[in-house]
Short mmCIF file of C-alpha atoms in Angstrom, two decimals:
data_model
loop_
_atom_site.label_atom_id
_atom_site.label_comp_id
_atom_site.label_asym_id
_atom_site.label_seq_id
_atom_site.Cartn_x
_atom_site.Cartn_y
_atom_site.Cartn_z
CA MET A 1 -264.89 57.35 -303.80
CA LYS A 2 -268.02 60.08 -302.39
CA LYS A 3 -265.70 62.93 -301.68
CA VAL A 4 -267.28 65.92 -299.16
CA PHE A 5 -265.27 69.21 -300.02
CA GLN A 6 -265.54 71.18 -296.26
CA PRO A 7 -263.54 74.77 -296.99
CA PHE A 8 -262.99 75.57 -293.00
CA TRP A 9 -263.16 72.20 -291.32
CA SER A 10 -260.07 72.75 -289.53
CA TYR A 11 -261.15 75.27 -287.62
CA ASP A 12 -264.31 73.99 -285.46
CA ILE A 13 -261.99 70.02 -285.17
CA LEU A 14 -265.18 69.04 -283.33
CA LYS A 15 -267.44 69.45 -285.95
CA THR A 16 -265.45 67.64 -287.59
CA GLU A 17 -264.61 64.72 -285.77
CA ARG A 18 -268.45 65.22 -284.74
CA TRP A 19 -269.50 64.72 -289.05
CA LEU A 20 -266.51 61.95 -289.41
CA SER A 21 -268.51 59.74 -286.78
CA GLN A 22 -272.18 60.46 -288.27
CA MET A 23 -270.49 59.85 -291.88
CA ALA A 24 -269.38 56.61 -290.81
CA GLU A 25 -272.24 55.89 -289.37
CA ALA A 26 -274.12 56.47 -292.65
CA GLY A 27 -271.60 53.51 -294.10
CA TYR A 28 -269.33 56.38 -295.37
CA LEU A 29 -265.46 55.43 -293.91
CA LEU A 30 -262.86 57.98 -294.64
CA GLN A 31 -259.93 56.64 -296.91
CA LYS A 32 -258.29 59.58 -296.80
CA PHE A 33 -257.97 64.15 -297.21
CA ASN A 34 -256.43 66.55 -298.86
CA ARG A 35 -255.53 69.48 -296.58
CA MET A 36 -255.07 72.24 -299.36
CA THR A 37 -258.17 70.91 -301.37
CA ARG A 38 -260.07 70.94 -298.33
CA CYS A 39 -261.60 67.44 -299.95
CA PHE A 40 -262.24 64.61 -297.71
CA TYR A 41 -262.96 61.54 -299.66
CA PHE A 42 -264.56 58.55 -298.32
CA THR A 43 -265.60 54.58 -299.64
CA LYS A 44 -268.84 53.47 -299.32
CA SER A 45 -269.94 51.10 -296.48
CA ILE A 46 -271.25 49.34 -293.74
CA SER A 47 -273.42 51.42 -291.28
CA THR A 48 -269.96 51.53 -288.64
CA THR A 49 -269.77 53.38 -284.99
CA LEU A 50 -266.27 54.85 -285.60
CA THR A 51 -264.57 57.64 -282.71
CA TYR A 52 -262.69 59.92 -284.85
CA ARG A 53 -259.97 62.43 -283.18
CA ILE A 54 -257.73 64.70 -284.94
CA SER A 55 -254.22 66.39 -284.11
CA PHE A 56 -251.50 68.09 -285.28
CA ASP A 57 -248.05 66.87 -284.86
CA LYS A 58 -246.03 68.57 -285.98
CA SER A 59 -242.68 67.37 -284.71
CA SER A 60 -240.33 64.76 -286.62
CA ALA A 61 -241.66 61.24 -284.86
CA GLY A 62 -245.29 61.11 -286.30
CA VAL A 63 -245.86 58.15 -284.97
CA MET A 64 -248.54 57.23 -282.71
CA SER A 65 -248.03 56.02 -279.59
CA SER A 66 -247.64 51.94 -279.15
CA THR A 67 -251.17 52.53 -275.21
CA LEU A 68 -252.84 54.07 -278.14
CA ARG A 69 -252.46 51.21 -280.81
CA ASN A 70 -252.95 49.19 -278.18
CA ALA A 71 -256.15 50.82 -277.26
CA GLY A 72 -257.94 50.05 -280.23
CA TRP A 73 -256.36 53.86 -282.62
CA SER A 74 -255.12 53.73 -285.66
CA THR A 75 -254.63 56.46 -288.68
CA ALA A 76 -257.66 56.90 -290.52
CA ALA A 77 -255.74 59.85 -293.04
CA SER A 78 -253.16 62.19 -292.63
CA SER A 79 -252.59 64.55 -295.08
CA GLY A 80 -249.29 67.02 -293.59
CA HIS A 81 -248.50 68.01 -290.18
CA TRP A 82 -252.45 66.65 -290.08
CA LYS A 83 -253.66 63.14 -288.72
CA VAL A 84 -257.01 61.42 -288.59
CA ALA A 85 -257.16 58.96 -285.78
CA VAL A 86 -259.79 56.35 -285.12
CA ASN A 87 -261.12 54.15 -283.49
CA ALA A 88 -263.59 51.08 -283.62
CA ASN A 89 -264.15 50.64 -280.16
CA SER A 90 -267.20 52.08 -278.43
CA PRO A 91 -266.93 55.59 -277.37
CA GLU A 92 -267.49 54.26 -273.92
CA SER A 93 -264.94 52.75 -273.44
CA ILE A 94 -262.18 54.42 -275.74
CA GLN A 95 -260.38 56.31 -272.01
CA THR A 96 -256.83 57.57 -274.24
CA SER A 97 -256.53 59.57 -277.20
CA PRO A 98 -254.19 61.86 -279.75
CA VAL A 99 -253.77 65.40 -277.48
CA ARG A 100 -254.90 68.57 -278.81
CA GLU A 101 -252.39 70.70 -278.47
CA GLY A 102 -250.77 70.42 -281.80
CA ILE A 103 -254.77 72.25 -283.34
CA LEU A 104 -254.38 74.60 -279.69
CA LYS A 105 -250.44 75.97 -281.04
CA HIS A 106 -251.43 75.37 -284.88
CA ASN A 107 -254.88 77.88 -284.57
CA ARG A 108 -253.04 79.89 -282.92
CA VAL A 109 -250.83 80.92 -285.37
CA ILE A 110 -253.35 81.04 -288.41
CA PHE A 111 -254.86 83.26 -286.09
CA TYR A 112 -252.54 86.35 -286.21
CA ILE A 113 -251.91 85.30 -289.30
CA PHE A 114 -255.48 86.73 -290.70
CA LEU A 115 -255.02 89.46 -287.97
CA ALA A 116 -252.64 90.87 -289.70
CA LEU A 117 -253.62 90.00 -293.03
CA LEU A 118 -257.23 91.53 -291.14
CA GLY A 119 -255.28 94.83 -290.88
CA TYR A 120 -253.06 95.36 -293.85
CA LEU A 121 -256.71 95.06 -295.55
CA SER A 122 -258.43 97.53 -293.73
CA VAL A 123 -255.64 99.75 -294.11
CA VAL A 124 -255.48 99.25 -299.02
CA LEU A 125 -259.18 99.55 -298.25
CA VAL A 126 -259.25 102.79 -296.17
CA ALA A 127 -256.58 103.85 -298.20
CA GLY A 128 -258.46 102.94 -301.39
CA ILE A 129 -261.96 104.54 -300.48
CA SER A 130 -260.13 107.69 -299.03
CA GLY A 131 -258.49 107.81 -302.75
CA ILE A 132 -261.40 107.44 -304.37
CA GLY A 133 -263.61 109.96 -302.67
CA SER A 134 -261.33 112.65 -302.10
CA SER A 135 -260.63 113.03 -306.53
CA TRP A 136 -264.50 112.79 -306.69
CA LEU A 137 -264.93 115.81 -302.97
CA GLN A 138 -262.38 118.39 -304.82
CA ASP A 139 -263.21 117.60 -308.29
CA GLY A 140 -265.22 115.54 -310.78
CA SER A 141 -263.54 116.53 -314.19
CA ASP A 142 -260.08 115.26 -312.84
CA GLY A 143 -260.60 111.80 -310.78
CA PHE A 144 -262.03 109.91 -313.44
CA VAL A 145 -261.82 108.60 -317.13
CA PRO A 146 -263.34 106.23 -318.34
CA SER A 147 -261.21 102.96 -319.68
CA PRO A 148 -261.21 99.17 -319.90
CA TRP A 149 -258.83 99.27 -317.34
CA TRP A 150 -261.44 100.05 -314.54
CA ILE A 151 -262.64 96.44 -314.54
CA LEU A 152 -258.85 95.12 -313.05
CA THR A 153 -259.49 98.62 -311.02
CA PHE A 154 -262.75 96.65 -308.98
CA PHE A 155 -261.81 93.45 -309.66
CA PHE A 156 -258.40 94.06 -307.21
CA PHE A 157 -260.83 95.49 -304.89
CA ALA A 158 -264.51 93.00 -304.79
CA LEU A 159 -260.90 90.67 -304.12
CA VAL A 160 -259.62 92.48 -300.99
CA ALA A 161 -263.03 93.13 -299.29
CA LEU A 162 -263.28 89.25 -300.39
CA LEU A 163 -260.44 88.04 -298.86
CA LEU A 164 -261.52 90.88 -295.84
CA VAL A 165 -264.02 88.72 -295.19
CA LEU A 166 -262.83 85.79 -295.83
CA SER A 167 -260.58 87.63 -292.75
CA VAL A 168 -262.96 88.37 -290.42
CA TYR A 169 -264.86 85.45 -290.79
CA SER A 170 -260.89 82.51 -290.14
CA VAL A 171 -260.74 85.22 -286.73
CA ASN A 172 -263.59 85.23 -285.35
CA ARG A 173 -264.14 80.61 -286.09
CA ILE A 174 -260.43 80.36 -284.82
CA SER A 175 -260.91 82.51 -281.77
CA LYS A 176 -264.51 80.07 -280.94
CA THR A 177 -262.13 77.49 -281.30
CA ASN A 178 -259.66 77.58 -278.93
CA LYS A 179 -261.85 79.73 -276.16
CA GLU A 180 -263.92 75.77 -277.04
CA LEU A 181 -260.84 73.80 -276.78
CA SER A 182 -259.63 75.65 -273.68
CA ALA A 183 -263.05 76.06 -271.80
CA GLY A 184 -264.81 72.58 -272.48
CA ALA A 185 -264.66 70.90 -269.93
CA PRO A 186 -263.43 67.07 -271.90
CA ASP A 187 -261.32 68.44 -273.83
CA ALA A 188 -259.72 71.31 -272.07
CA VAL A 189 -256.64 72.90 -271.96
CA PRO A 190 -256.43 75.39 -269.02
CA SER A 191 -255.28 79.10 -270.46
CA PRO A 192 -252.67 80.19 -267.27
CA SER A 193 -254.05 83.01 -267.18
CA ARG A 194 -257.39 81.44 -265.54
CA TRP A 195 -255.20 79.23 -263.43
CA THR A 196 -253.66 81.95 -261.87
CA SER A 197 -257.22 83.79 -260.68
CA LYS A 198 -257.98 80.54 -259.18
CA ASN A 199 -255.09 80.21 -257.54
CA ALA A 200 -255.25 84.32 -255.57
CA GLU A 201 -259.20 83.82 -255.54
CA ASN A 202 -258.41 80.14 -253.18
CA SER A 203 -255.42 82.45 -251.19
CA LYS A 204 -257.87 85.49 -250.60
CA PRO A 205 -255.31 87.23 -247.81
CA TYR A 206 -255.93 88.55 -244.31
CA GLY A 207 -255.67 92.13 -243.75
CA GLN A 208 -254.12 95.42 -246.17
CA PRO A 209 -252.32 93.83 -249.56
CA ILE A 210 -249.43 95.85 -249.85
CA ARG A 211 -249.22 96.85 -253.94
CA LYS A 212 -245.39 97.02 -254.90
CA ILE A 213 -244.26 97.47 -258.76
CA LYS A 214 -242.53 96.10 -260.61
CA VAL A 215 -241.79 97.07 -264.40
CA GLY A 216 -240.18 95.35 -267.08
CA TRP A 217 -238.63 92.36 -264.94
CA MET A 218 -238.36 89.34 -268.32
CA TYR A 219 -235.06 91.37 -268.77
CA ALA A 220 -233.50 90.05 -264.88
CA PRO A 221 -235.69 87.15 -263.52
CA ASP A 222 -233.55 85.87 -261.37
CA LYS A 223 -233.67 89.80 -259.98
CA LEU A 224 -237.41 89.30 -259.55
CA GLU A 225 -237.17 86.08 -258.31
CA LYS A 226 -235.22 86.77 -255.43
CA TRP A 227 -236.63 90.14 -254.94
CA LEU A 228 -240.04 87.65 -254.11
CA GLU A 229 -237.86 85.48 -252.32
CA GLY A 230 -236.56 88.88 -250.22
CA MET A 231 -240.22 89.50 -249.67
CA GLU A 232 -241.43 86.68 -248.47
CA ALA A 233 -238.57 86.38 -246.08
CA ARG A 234 -239.68 89.63 -244.79
CA GLY A 235 -243.55 88.80 -244.11
CA TYR A 236 -244.93 89.47 -247.49
CA HIS A 237 -246.20 87.05 -249.54
CA LEU A 238 -247.24 87.64 -253.07
CA TYR A 239 -250.97 86.33 -253.93
CA ARG A 240 -251.92 88.10 -256.87
CA VAL A 241 -250.16 89.17 -259.88
CA ASP A 242 -252.37 91.43 -262.19
CA SER A 243 -252.65 91.08 -265.41
CA LEU A 244 -250.01 92.21 -267.25
CA GLY A 245 -247.60 91.27 -264.29
CA ILE A 246 -246.28 94.91 -263.02
CA ILE A 247 -249.02 94.55 -259.71
CA PHE A 248 -247.40 92.49 -257.77
CA TYR A 249 -249.99 92.34 -254.27
CA PHE A 250 -248.19 91.03 -250.95
CA VAL A 251 -250.23 90.66 -247.49
CA LYS A 252 -247.91 90.34 -244.21
CA GLY A 253 -247.80 87.91 -241.93
CA GLU A 254 -244.60 85.25 -240.90
CA PRO A 255 -241.14 84.82 -242.57
CA TRP A 256 -241.76 82.29 -245.01
CA LYS A 257 -239.42 80.68 -247.00
CA VAL A 258 -240.15 80.79 -250.69
CA ARG A 259 -238.56 79.56 -253.97
CA TYR A 260 -239.68 81.44 -256.81
CA GLN A 261 -238.78 80.32 -260.36
CA ALA A 262 -239.74 83.33 -263.67
CA ASP A 263 -239.81 80.44 -266.51
CA TYR A 264 -240.51 81.39 -270.35
CA GLN A 265 -242.18 78.93 -273.13
CA ARG A 266 -242.99 79.87 -276.32
CA ASN A 267 -246.09 77.41 -275.46
CA ILE A 268 -247.77 76.30 -272.90
CA ASP A 269 -249.49 73.26 -272.32
CA ARG A 270 -251.59 71.36 -270.29
CA GLY A 271 -248.48 68.89 -269.16
CA TYR A 272 -246.53 71.81 -268.08
CA LEU A 273 -249.08 73.04 -266.06
CA ASN A 274 -250.09 70.02 -264.71
CA ILE A 275 -245.69 68.78 -263.64
CA HIS A 276 -244.82 71.98 -261.83
CA GLU A 277 -248.59 71.52 -260.10
CA ASP A 278 -248.13 68.25 -259.64
CA ALA A 279 -244.40 68.53 -258.17
CA GLY A 280 -245.79 71.52 -255.65
CA TRP A 281 -244.72 74.24 -257.63
CA LYS A 282 -247.74 77.37 -257.14
CA ILE A 283 -249.06 78.65 -260.30
CA MET A 284 -248.65 83.02 -259.51
CA PHE A 285 -249.08 84.15 -262.34
CA GLY A 286 -249.22 83.52 -266.85
CA SER A 287 -249.50 86.14 -269.46
CA SER A 288 -251.86 85.92 -271.37
CA SER A 289 -250.03 87.70 -274.74
CA THR A 290 -247.79 86.36 -277.53
CA PHE A 291 -244.81 87.20 -277.39
CA ASP A 292 -244.00 87.30 -273.70
CA LYS A 293 -245.33 83.90 -272.69
CA TRP A 294 -244.42 83.92 -268.99
CA THR A 295 -244.59 82.13 -265.35
CA ILE A 296 -244.02 82.43 -262.20
CA TRP A 297 -243.96 79.69 -259.62
CA SER A 298 -243.63 79.31 -256.91
CA GLN A 299 -242.86 77.08 -253.93
CA GLN A 300 -243.31 77.21 -249.60
CA TYR A 301 -240.45 74.97 -248.21
CA SER A 302 -239.71 74.05 -244.60
CA GLU A 303 -236.60 75.96 -242.62
CA ASN A 304 -234.69 72.98 -242.49
CA ALA A 305 -235.16 71.90 -245.36
CA GLU A 306 -233.65 71.97 -249.14
CA ALA A 307 -234.57 74.65 -251.82
CA PRO A 308 -236.70 73.01 -254.25
CA GLN A 309 -234.70 73.01 -257.39
CA PHE A 310 -237.34 73.64 -261.42
CA TYR A 311 -234.14 72.95 -263.19
CA SER A 312 -232.19 71.14 -261.39
CA GLU A 313 -229.97 70.86 -264.54
CA GLY A 314 -228.13 74.15 -266.05
CA SER A 315 -227.57 73.17 -269.15
CA THR A 316 -231.88 72.75 -269.29
CA HIS A 317 -231.70 76.55 -267.43
CA LEU A 318 -228.82 78.07 -269.64
CA GLN A 319 -231.34 76.63 -272.53
CA HIS A 320 -234.49 78.39 -271.15
CA ALA A 321 -231.82 81.43 -270.63
CA ARG A 322 -230.47 81.41 -274.12
CA ARG A 323 -233.45 81.75 -275.85
CA VAL A 324 -235.16 84.04 -273.76
CA ALA A 325 -231.86 86.02 -274.44
CA ILE A 326 -232.16 85.88 -278.31
CA LEU A 327 -235.69 86.26 -278.58
CA TYR A 328 -235.38 89.51 -276.82
CA THR A 329 -232.52 90.78 -279.06
CA ALA A 330 -234.62 89.37 -282.32
CA ILE A 331 -237.43 91.53 -280.94
CA PHE A 332 -235.05 94.37 -280.53
CA LEU A 333 -231.92 94.83 -282.06
CA PRO A 334 -234.34 95.79 -285.17
CA VAL A 335 -235.64 98.77 -283.51
CA LEU A 336 -232.12 99.47 -282.05
CA ALA A 337 -231.34 99.72 -285.64
CA ILE A 338 -233.95 101.78 -287.46
CA HIS A 339 -233.66 104.37 -284.24
CA ALA A 340 -229.43 103.91 -284.92
CA PHE A 341 -230.08 104.84 -287.97
CA ASN A 342 -232.55 108.18 -287.69
CA LEU A 343 -230.51 108.89 -284.23
CA SER A 344 -227.56 109.68 -287.12
CA TRP A 345 -229.80 111.50 -289.51
CA MET A 346 -230.35 113.41 -287.29
CA ILE A 347 -226.52 114.63 -285.48
CA ARG A 348 -226.13 115.20 -289.01
CA GLY A 349 -228.76 117.54 -289.26
CA VAL A 350 -228.05 119.42 -286.04
CA LEU A 351 -224.39 119.48 -287.32
CA SER A 352 -225.46 120.99 -290.83
CA ASN A 353 -226.99 123.63 -288.47
CA THR A 354 -230.31 122.52 -290.45
CA SER A 355 -233.41 122.48 -288.32
CA VAL A 356 -234.24 119.64 -286.44
CA SER A 357 -236.78 118.79 -283.40
CA VAL A 358 -235.32 118.97 -280.04
CA VAL A 359 -237.69 117.38 -277.97
CA SER A 360 -238.10 114.80 -281.53
CA LEU A 361 -234.58 114.09 -280.53
CA ALA A 362 -234.63 113.61 -276.62
CA ILE A 363 -236.73 111.15 -278.23
CA TYR A 364 -235.50 109.08 -280.33
CA ILE A 365 -232.14 109.47 -278.05
CA LEU A 366 -234.18 108.33 -274.72
CA SER A 367 -235.52 105.52 -276.95
CA PHE A 368 -232.25 104.43 -278.40
CA ILE A 369 -230.80 104.32 -274.56
CA LEU A 370 -234.17 101.67 -273.80
CA PHE A 371 -234.15 98.71 -276.69
CA GLY A 372 -230.30 98.98 -275.66
CA SER A 373 -230.62 98.65 -272.11
CA PHE A 374 -233.57 95.53 -272.94
CA ILE A 375 -230.62 93.56 -274.92
CA TYR A 376 -228.16 94.00 -272.11
CA ARG A 377 -229.80 93.40 -269.02
CA ILE A 378 -231.23 90.78 -270.49
CA TRP A 379 -227.67 89.26 -271.61
CA ALA A 380 -226.33 90.43 -268.47
CA TYR A 381 -228.83 88.00 -267.21
CA TYR A 382 -227.95 84.89 -269.39
CA MET A 383 -224.23 86.06 -267.98
CA ARG A 384 -225.25 85.67 -264.86
CA LEU A 385 -226.73 82.72 -264.44
CA LYS A 386 -223.29 80.93 -266.97
CA ARG A 387 -221.62 82.46 -263.91
CA THR A 388 -223.73 80.97 -260.80
CA TYR A 389 -223.35 77.41 -263.15
CA VAL A 390 -219.44 77.45 -264.23
CA TYR A 391 -218.95 78.02 -259.48
CA ARG A 392 -221.36 75.47 -258.67
CA THR A 393 -219.29 72.73 -260.76
CA ASN A 394 -216.31 73.38 -259.71
CA MET B 1 -235.30 63.07 -287.08
CA ASP B 2 -232.89 59.72 -288.13
CA ILE B 3 -232.01 57.38 -286.26
CA GLU B 4 -227.95 58.12 -286.89
CA LYS B 5 -229.10 61.85 -286.11
CA VAL B 6 -230.68 61.15 -283.14
CA LEU B 7 -227.88 59.06 -282.61
CA LYS B 8 -225.59 62.01 -282.81
CA LYS B 9 -227.10 64.38 -280.62
CA TYR B 10 -227.86 62.28 -278.12
CA VAL B 11 -224.44 59.89 -277.43
CA PRO B 12 -223.38 60.21 -274.87
CA MET B 13 -226.10 60.86 -272.80
CA THR B 14 -226.73 63.33 -269.98
CA GLU B 15 -227.65 61.30 -266.13
CA THR B 16 -230.65 63.30 -266.67
CA ALA B 17 -232.04 62.37 -270.32
CA PHE B 18 -230.46 58.97 -270.07
CA TYR B 19 -233.11 58.85 -266.89
CA ILE B 20 -235.48 60.19 -268.62
CA LEU B 21 -236.14 58.14 -271.41
CA LEU B 22 -234.99 55.04 -268.91
CA SER B 23 -238.54 56.08 -267.54
CA LEU B 24 -240.11 55.55 -270.33
CA ALA B 25 -240.13 52.11 -270.92
CA LYS B 26 -244.15 52.07 -270.12
CA PRO B 27 -245.62 55.42 -270.15
CA ARG B 28 -245.66 57.79 -267.63
CA HIS B 29 -247.22 61.46 -266.74
CA GLY B 30 -244.48 64.30 -266.08
CA TYR B 31 -244.33 64.54 -262.64
CA GLY B 32 -244.11 60.11 -262.64
CA ILE B 33 -240.64 60.37 -264.38
CA VAL B 34 -239.14 62.79 -261.67
CA LYS B 35 -240.98 59.58 -258.15
CA HIS B 36 -239.72 56.80 -261.02
CA VAL B 37 -236.31 58.51 -261.00
CA GLU B 38 -236.18 59.68 -257.28
CA GLU B 39 -236.96 55.49 -256.41
CA ILE B 40 -234.21 53.97 -258.88
CA SER B 41 -231.79 56.40 -258.17
CA ASN B 42 -231.75 55.50 -254.25
CA GLY B 43 -232.87 58.99 -253.80
CA ARG B 44 -229.67 60.54 -255.36
CA LEU B 45 -231.52 61.95 -257.93
CA ARG B 46 -234.17 64.56 -257.56
CA LEU B 47 -234.91 66.18 -261.20
CA GLY B 48 -236.02 68.98 -261.52
CA SER B 49 -239.76 70.05 -262.51
CA GLY B 50 -238.79 72.83 -264.93
CA THR B 51 -235.77 70.15 -266.45
CA VAL B 52 -237.93 67.31 -267.09
CA TYR B 53 -240.57 69.15 -269.34
CA GLY B 54 -237.35 71.16 -271.84
CA THR B 55 -235.63 67.57 -272.23
CA LEU B 56 -239.13 65.78 -272.52
CA THR B 57 -240.16 68.70 -275.37
CA LYS B 58 -236.38 68.34 -276.83
CA MET B 59 -236.70 64.51 -276.79
CA GLN B 60 -240.33 64.23 -278.15
CA LYS B 61 -239.57 66.94 -280.98
CA ASP B 62 -236.74 65.05 -281.72
CA GLY B 63 -239.51 61.95 -282.28
CA VAL B 64 -237.60 60.22 -278.73
CA ILE B 65 -240.82 60.25 -277.03
CA VAL B 66 -244.55 60.83 -278.69
CA LEU B 67 -247.56 62.13 -275.49
CA PHE B 68 -251.05 61.27 -275.62
CA SER B 69 -253.81 61.87 -273.12
CA ASP B 70 -255.65 59.43 -270.80
CA GLU B 71 -259.33 59.44 -269.43
CA GLU B 72 -258.25 62.58 -267.21
CA ARG B 73 -256.89 64.71 -270.24
CA LYS B 74 -252.86 64.36 -268.16
CA THR B 75 -250.57 64.18 -271.10
CA LEU B 76 -248.52 60.68 -270.59
CA TYR B 77 -245.21 60.73 -272.37
CA GLU B 78 -243.81 57.52 -274.73
CA MET B 79 -240.11 56.12 -275.66
CA THR B 80 -240.72 55.38 -279.31
CA ASP B 81 -238.55 53.00 -280.90
CA VAL B 82 -235.66 55.47 -282.62
CA GLY B 83 -235.83 56.68 -278.60
CA LYS B 84 -236.27 53.08 -277.85
CA ASN B 85 -232.64 51.79 -280.32
CA LEU B 86 -230.58 55.16 -278.59
CA LEU B 87 -231.62 53.57 -275.43
CA GLU B 88 -229.76 49.91 -276.26
CA THR B 89 -227.32 52.00 -278.01
CA GLU B 90 -226.53 54.42 -275.25
CA ILE B 91 -226.16 50.68 -272.61
CA VAL B 92 -223.73 49.33 -274.67
CA ARG B 93 -221.77 52.22 -274.16
CA LEU B 94 -222.54 52.42 -270.29
CA LYS B 95 -222.02 48.41 -270.05
CA GLU B 96 -218.55 49.33 -271.68
CA LEU B 97 -218.19 51.99 -269.07
CA ASN B 98 -218.74 49.52 -266.08
CA ASP B 99 -216.18 47.39 -267.77
CA ASN B 100 -213.57 49.22 -267.40
CA ALA B 101 -214.93 50.32 -263.73
CA VAL B 102 -215.18 46.48 -262.68
CA LYS B 103 -211.48 45.67 -264.25
CA TYR B 104 -210.25 48.71 -262.72
CA GLU B 105 -211.44 47.81 -259.06
CA GLU B 106 -210.01 44.30 -259.50
CA GLY B 107 -206.76 45.60 -260.48
CA SER B 108 -206.52 44.26 -264.10
CA LEU B 109 -207.07 47.21 -266.10
#
């Protein structure tokens, strides 16, 4: 059995797939791999033409679709959530394949872990260097005492430097792969922000565009929907939203009936974009940030028709609202708690006549109110939605 | 998720979930499900794409369905053996409901 060490195989999936095919061409067939030791094991055989597809599937099923099995796919090897599928049919005849979305999602997680590590290591390194530097500058005599333990310090810094290089490489490589997977023609997973700009190009405005600024609509998405629907009814047609989702551009025309839906998803994949587009929804906005995966969809309908429903079942709509509410609570509640703690100290200071900066007190009170309002507004949205569905079923 | 847990979580199924799973006896695109359900319910049920996507995501996570991509790189959804088991269990329950409904109509209940 031939063993090959591939430390970065999961960073460039396309390259790894090509490499596996080349190995098969050379007569080395993949037997197993280990995602922890990063080793691939091959058995020697005759030269074979094989197509490999690597996938990452976190779902509890872990089974291959029967259609894929019938199309000649089988699992060559798997390790953890990683799976390598293989197909012996001629590459041109293969039409179906395992999905790539899982890899993109997984890569994104790894990317942010390394980014956080990078931030942390930079701080450690800068602090360490500046510490050494300043003690040198101050006075050479008391800074250093020669000691055999110094080897540990140097070892630590060497480790930090090594990790730093690894993080830079990982962040770089993963972002490149994800861009390739997102942009490269055959395996593309379209990014919602690109779809939005594509839509905007198709609907160039006639006349003077009208700009409206809307901040913090994600804490009351139903109000944004109503506002946009009202604008359309008065003849102001939304044609573009800026990339941050703050500036809304309208153009004046005839009154239209348009249904809007602001939707939050933890991950936006190809299936998500396809199903809504096929159902007649047009994507007007897609956020590119990590925590706020918001999209805004619109669908025009005729005067005497029923308004199209994005969520036809109340429970799925409410489930969506609850997820958003819990997410924002998880983000802002700790911040709120820290503010409350600091504020209580400040107020205690005021009461005991210790000097407390009025400006910082005001800033603390204001941000406390602001973060509190986010949590309040998102749960108020959830309750509003809940009431509409209770009312509807009665 | 093993079959006992799936049954506990899904049975009794909502009308929407039942029809979505029923549609996936053969692989379909997301919107293909919407159209199929509208057809077999004689236009009575027009599922919203958000509801369908949300249900599909949940079903995939629980191993009731799987997905793969076709030659145009569009996502296809298909029932797994666990999903089939769930559907059959639900059908037994629905048949009981139907039998009793028929008995009621015949006045024999």
